[in-house]
Short mmCIF file of C-alpha atoms in Angstrom, two decimals:
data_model
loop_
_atom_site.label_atom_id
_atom_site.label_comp_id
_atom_site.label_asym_id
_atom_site.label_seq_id
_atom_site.Cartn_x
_atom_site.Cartn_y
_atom_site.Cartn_z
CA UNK I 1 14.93 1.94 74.62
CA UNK I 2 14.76 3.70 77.74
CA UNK I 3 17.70 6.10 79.30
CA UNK I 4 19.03 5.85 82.26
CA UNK I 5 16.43 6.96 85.04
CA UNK I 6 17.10 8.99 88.95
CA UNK I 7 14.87 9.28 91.45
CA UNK I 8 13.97 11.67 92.99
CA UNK I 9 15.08 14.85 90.25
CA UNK I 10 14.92 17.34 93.44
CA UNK I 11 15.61 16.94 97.12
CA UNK I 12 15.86 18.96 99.79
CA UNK I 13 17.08 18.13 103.29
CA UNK I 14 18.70 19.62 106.02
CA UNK I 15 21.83 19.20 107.91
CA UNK I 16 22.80 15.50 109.85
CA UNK I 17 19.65 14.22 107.75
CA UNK I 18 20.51 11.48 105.20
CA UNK I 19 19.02 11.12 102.11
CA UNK I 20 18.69 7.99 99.14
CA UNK I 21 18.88 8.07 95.46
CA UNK I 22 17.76 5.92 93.18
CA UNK I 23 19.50 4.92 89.80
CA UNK I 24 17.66 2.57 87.36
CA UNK I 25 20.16 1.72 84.22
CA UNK I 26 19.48 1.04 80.42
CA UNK I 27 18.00 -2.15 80.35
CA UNK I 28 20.85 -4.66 79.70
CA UNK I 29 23.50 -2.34 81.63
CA UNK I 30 24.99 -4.12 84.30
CA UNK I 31 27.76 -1.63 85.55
CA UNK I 32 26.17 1.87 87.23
CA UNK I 33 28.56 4.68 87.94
CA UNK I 34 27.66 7.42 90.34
CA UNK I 35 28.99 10.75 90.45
CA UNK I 36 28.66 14.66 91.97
CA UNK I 37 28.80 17.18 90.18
CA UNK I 38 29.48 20.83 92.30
CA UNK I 39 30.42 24.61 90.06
CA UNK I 40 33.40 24.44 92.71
CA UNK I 41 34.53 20.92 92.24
CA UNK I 42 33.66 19.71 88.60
CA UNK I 43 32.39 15.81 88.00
CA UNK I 44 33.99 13.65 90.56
CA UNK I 45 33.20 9.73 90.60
CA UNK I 46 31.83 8.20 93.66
CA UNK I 47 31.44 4.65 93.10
CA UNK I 48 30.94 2.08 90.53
CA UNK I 49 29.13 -0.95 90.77
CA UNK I 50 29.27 -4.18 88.31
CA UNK I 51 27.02 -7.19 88.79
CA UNK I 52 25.79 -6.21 92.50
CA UNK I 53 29.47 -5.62 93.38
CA UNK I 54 31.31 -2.17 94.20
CA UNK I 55 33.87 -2.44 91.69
CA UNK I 56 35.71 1.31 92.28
CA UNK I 57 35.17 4.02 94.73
CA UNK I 58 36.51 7.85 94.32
CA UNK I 59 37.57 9.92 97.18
CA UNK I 60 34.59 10.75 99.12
CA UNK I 61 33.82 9.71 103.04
CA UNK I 62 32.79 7.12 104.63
CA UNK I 63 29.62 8.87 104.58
CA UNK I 64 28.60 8.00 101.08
CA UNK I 65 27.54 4.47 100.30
CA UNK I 66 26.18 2.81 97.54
CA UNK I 67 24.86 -0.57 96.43
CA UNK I 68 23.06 -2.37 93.29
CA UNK I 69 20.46 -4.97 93.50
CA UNK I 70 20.00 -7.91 91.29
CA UNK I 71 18.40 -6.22 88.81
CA UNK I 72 20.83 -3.80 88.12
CA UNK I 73 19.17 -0.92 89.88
CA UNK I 74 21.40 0.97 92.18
CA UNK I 75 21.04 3.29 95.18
CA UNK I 76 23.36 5.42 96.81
CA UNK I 77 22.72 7.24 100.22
CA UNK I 78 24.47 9.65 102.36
CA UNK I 79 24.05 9.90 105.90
CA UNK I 80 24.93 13.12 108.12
CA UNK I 81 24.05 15.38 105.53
CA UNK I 82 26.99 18.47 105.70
CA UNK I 83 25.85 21.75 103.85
CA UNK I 84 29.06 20.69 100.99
CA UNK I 85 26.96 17.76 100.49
CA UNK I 86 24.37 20.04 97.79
CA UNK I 87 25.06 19.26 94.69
CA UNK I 88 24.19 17.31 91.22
CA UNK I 89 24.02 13.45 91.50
CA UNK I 90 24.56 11.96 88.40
CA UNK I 91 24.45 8.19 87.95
CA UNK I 92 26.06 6.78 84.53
CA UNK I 93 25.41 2.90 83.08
CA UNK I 94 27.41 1.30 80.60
CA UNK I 95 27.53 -2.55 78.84
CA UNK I 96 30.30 -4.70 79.17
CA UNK I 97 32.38 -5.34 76.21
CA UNK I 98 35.03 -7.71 76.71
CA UNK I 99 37.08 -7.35 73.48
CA UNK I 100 36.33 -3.19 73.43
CA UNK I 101 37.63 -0.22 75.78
CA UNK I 102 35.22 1.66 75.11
CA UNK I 103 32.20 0.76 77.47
CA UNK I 104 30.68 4.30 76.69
CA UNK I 105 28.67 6.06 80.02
CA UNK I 106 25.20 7.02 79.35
CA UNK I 107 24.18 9.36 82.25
CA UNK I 108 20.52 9.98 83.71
CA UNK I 109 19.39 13.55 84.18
CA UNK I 110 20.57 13.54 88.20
CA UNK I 111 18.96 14.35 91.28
CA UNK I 112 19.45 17.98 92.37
CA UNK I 113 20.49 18.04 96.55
CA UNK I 114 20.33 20.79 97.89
CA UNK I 115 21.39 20.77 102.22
CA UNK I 116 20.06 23.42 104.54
CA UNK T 1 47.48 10.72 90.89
CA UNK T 2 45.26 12.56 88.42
CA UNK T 3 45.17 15.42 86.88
CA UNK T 4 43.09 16.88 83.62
CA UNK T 5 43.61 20.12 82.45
CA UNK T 6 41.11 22.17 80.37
CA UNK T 7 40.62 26.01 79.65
CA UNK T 8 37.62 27.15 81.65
CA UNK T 9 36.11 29.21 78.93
CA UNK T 10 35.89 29.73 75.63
CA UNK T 11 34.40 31.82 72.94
CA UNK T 12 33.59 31.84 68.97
CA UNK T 13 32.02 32.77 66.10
CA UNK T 14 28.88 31.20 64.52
CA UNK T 15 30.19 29.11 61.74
CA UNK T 16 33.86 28.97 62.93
CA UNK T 17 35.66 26.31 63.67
CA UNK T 18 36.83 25.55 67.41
CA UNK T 19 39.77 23.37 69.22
CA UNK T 20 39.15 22.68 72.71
CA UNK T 21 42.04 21.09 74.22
CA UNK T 22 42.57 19.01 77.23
CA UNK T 23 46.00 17.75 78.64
CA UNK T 24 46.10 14.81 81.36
CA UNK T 25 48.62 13.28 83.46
CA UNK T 26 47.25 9.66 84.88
CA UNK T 27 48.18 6.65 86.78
CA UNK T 28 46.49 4.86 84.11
CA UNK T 29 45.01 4.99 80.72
CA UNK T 30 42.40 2.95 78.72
CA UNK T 31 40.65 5.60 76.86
CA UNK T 32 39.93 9.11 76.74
CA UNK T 33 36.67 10.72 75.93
CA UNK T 34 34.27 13.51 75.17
CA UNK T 35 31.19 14.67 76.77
CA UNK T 36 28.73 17.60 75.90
CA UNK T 37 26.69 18.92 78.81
CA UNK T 38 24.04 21.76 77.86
CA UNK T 39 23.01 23.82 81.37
CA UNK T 40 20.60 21.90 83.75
CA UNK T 41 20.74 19.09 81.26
CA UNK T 42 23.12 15.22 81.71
CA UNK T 43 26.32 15.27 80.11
CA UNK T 44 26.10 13.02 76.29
CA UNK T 45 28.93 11.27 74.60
CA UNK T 46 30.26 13.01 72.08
CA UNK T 47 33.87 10.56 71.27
CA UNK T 48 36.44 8.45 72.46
CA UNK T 49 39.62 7.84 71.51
CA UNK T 50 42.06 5.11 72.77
CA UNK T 51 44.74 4.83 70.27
CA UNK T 52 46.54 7.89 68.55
CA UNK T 53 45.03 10.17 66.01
CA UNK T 54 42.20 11.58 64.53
CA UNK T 55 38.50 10.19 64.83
CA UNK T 56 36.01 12.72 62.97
CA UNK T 57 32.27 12.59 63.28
CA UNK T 58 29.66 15.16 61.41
CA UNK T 59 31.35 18.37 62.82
CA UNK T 60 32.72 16.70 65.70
CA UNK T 61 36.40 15.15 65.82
CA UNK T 62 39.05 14.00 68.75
CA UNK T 63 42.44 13.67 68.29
CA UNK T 64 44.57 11.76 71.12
CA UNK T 65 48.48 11.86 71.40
CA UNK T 66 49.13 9.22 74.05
CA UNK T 67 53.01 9.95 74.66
CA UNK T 68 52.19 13.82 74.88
CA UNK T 69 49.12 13.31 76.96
CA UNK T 70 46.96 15.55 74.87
CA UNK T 71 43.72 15.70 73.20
CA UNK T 72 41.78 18.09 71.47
CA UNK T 73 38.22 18.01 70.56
CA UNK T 74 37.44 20.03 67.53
CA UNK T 75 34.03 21.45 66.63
CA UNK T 76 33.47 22.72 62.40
CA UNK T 77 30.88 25.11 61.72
CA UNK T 78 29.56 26.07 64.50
CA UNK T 79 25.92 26.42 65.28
CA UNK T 80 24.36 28.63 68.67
CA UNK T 81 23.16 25.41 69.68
CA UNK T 82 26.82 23.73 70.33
CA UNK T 83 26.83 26.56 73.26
CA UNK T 84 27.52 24.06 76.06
CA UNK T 85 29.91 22.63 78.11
CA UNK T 86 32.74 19.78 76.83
CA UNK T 87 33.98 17.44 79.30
CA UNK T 88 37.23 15.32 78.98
CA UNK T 89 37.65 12.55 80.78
CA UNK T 90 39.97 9.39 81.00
CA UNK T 91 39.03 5.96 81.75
CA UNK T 92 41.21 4.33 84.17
CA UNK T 93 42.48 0.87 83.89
CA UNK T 94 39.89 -0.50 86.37
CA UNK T 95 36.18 -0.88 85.37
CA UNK T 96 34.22 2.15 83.95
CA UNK T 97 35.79 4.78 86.35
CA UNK T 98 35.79 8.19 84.67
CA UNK T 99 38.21 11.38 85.72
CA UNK T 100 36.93 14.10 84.74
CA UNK T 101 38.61 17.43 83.46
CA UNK T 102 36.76 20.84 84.78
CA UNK T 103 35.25 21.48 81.50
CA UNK T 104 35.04 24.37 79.09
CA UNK T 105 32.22 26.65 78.93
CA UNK T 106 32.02 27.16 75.06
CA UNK T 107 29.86 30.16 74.24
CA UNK T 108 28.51 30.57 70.82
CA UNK T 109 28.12 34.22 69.26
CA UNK T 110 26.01 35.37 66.47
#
């Protein structure tokens, strides 16, 4: 079975630009997490998304938006690029399991941003 | 609010055992787990623990006290490979939403 997949693996843009990343899940996964990863600011969770819906969103601007299609593919994008903005994107998917907590995260390799 | 605690760093001895611990204080709980994350490389589940105690895998086991908010994830024999970084991280009581601790830098020595 496939892992989860990101597209692109490297980006680089520059300031007020705004850039999209792609997330494809484990076939079967219906709920995609995103999250950033900085050496300053550890893993923080953007935004989840569960059967095409945004189901929890972290602490991050208005900025940052996400969304998932019917397939279960996601894409978040972030508009006005700001030079904070460089950093690992990782995107997680999980199954649902209605009777068990444990809904493990399998993450996809990222996309490194890097803003100039 | 939230708030995971972790030591940054960490160092042992190939073949020695090692306790990484990892103390949290959340507005909710449904879980609490382990990641691995080598350098350049996604972070992989390692366990997960939801009700008290011990759960041992291979070399790997995770102990959770809920009422203490502590967890510990302890690593047997140790090989230069297991040089990586461990994540904890709790699972809220809403969807998949993970907080994340900093994470410890484990370095393996010959």
């Amino acid at each position: 079975k496939a892992g989860v997949t990101q597209t692109p693996r490297y980006l680089i843009k520059t300031r007020g630009q705004q850039v999209t990343l792609s997330c494809s899940p484990i076939s079967g996964h219906r709920s995609v997490s995103w999250y950033q990863q900085t050496p300053g600011q550890g893993l923080q969770f953007l935004f989840e998304y569960f059967s095409e819906t945004q189901r929890n969103k972290g602490n991050f601007p208005g900025r940052f938006s996400g969304r998932q299609f019917s397939n279960s593919r996601s894409e978040m994008n972030v508009s006005t690029l700001e030079l904070g903005d460089s950093a690992l994107y990782l995107c997680a998917s999980s199954l649902e399991f209605r009777d068990r907590g444990s809904n493990e995260q399998f993450f996809g390799p990222g996309t490194r941003l890097t803003v100039l | 609010g939230q708030n995971i605690d972790q030591p940054t760093e960490m160092t042992a001895t190939e073949g020695a055992i090692v306790q990484i611990n990892c103390t949290y204080q959340t507005s909710g709980f449904n879980g609490l787990f382990w990641y691995q994350q080598h350098a350049g490389e996604a972070p992989t589940f390692l366990s997960y623990n939801v009700l008290d105690g011990l759960e041992e895998k291979g070399r790997f086991s995770s102990f959770l006290s809920r009422s203490k908010g502590y967890s510990y994830l302890l690593l047997k024999e140790l090989q230069m490979k297991d040089s990586a970084s461990y994540l904890c991280a709790v699972k809220g009581n809403a969807g998949n939403m993970l907080t994340f601790g900093g994470g410890t830098r484990l370095m393996v020595k010959p």
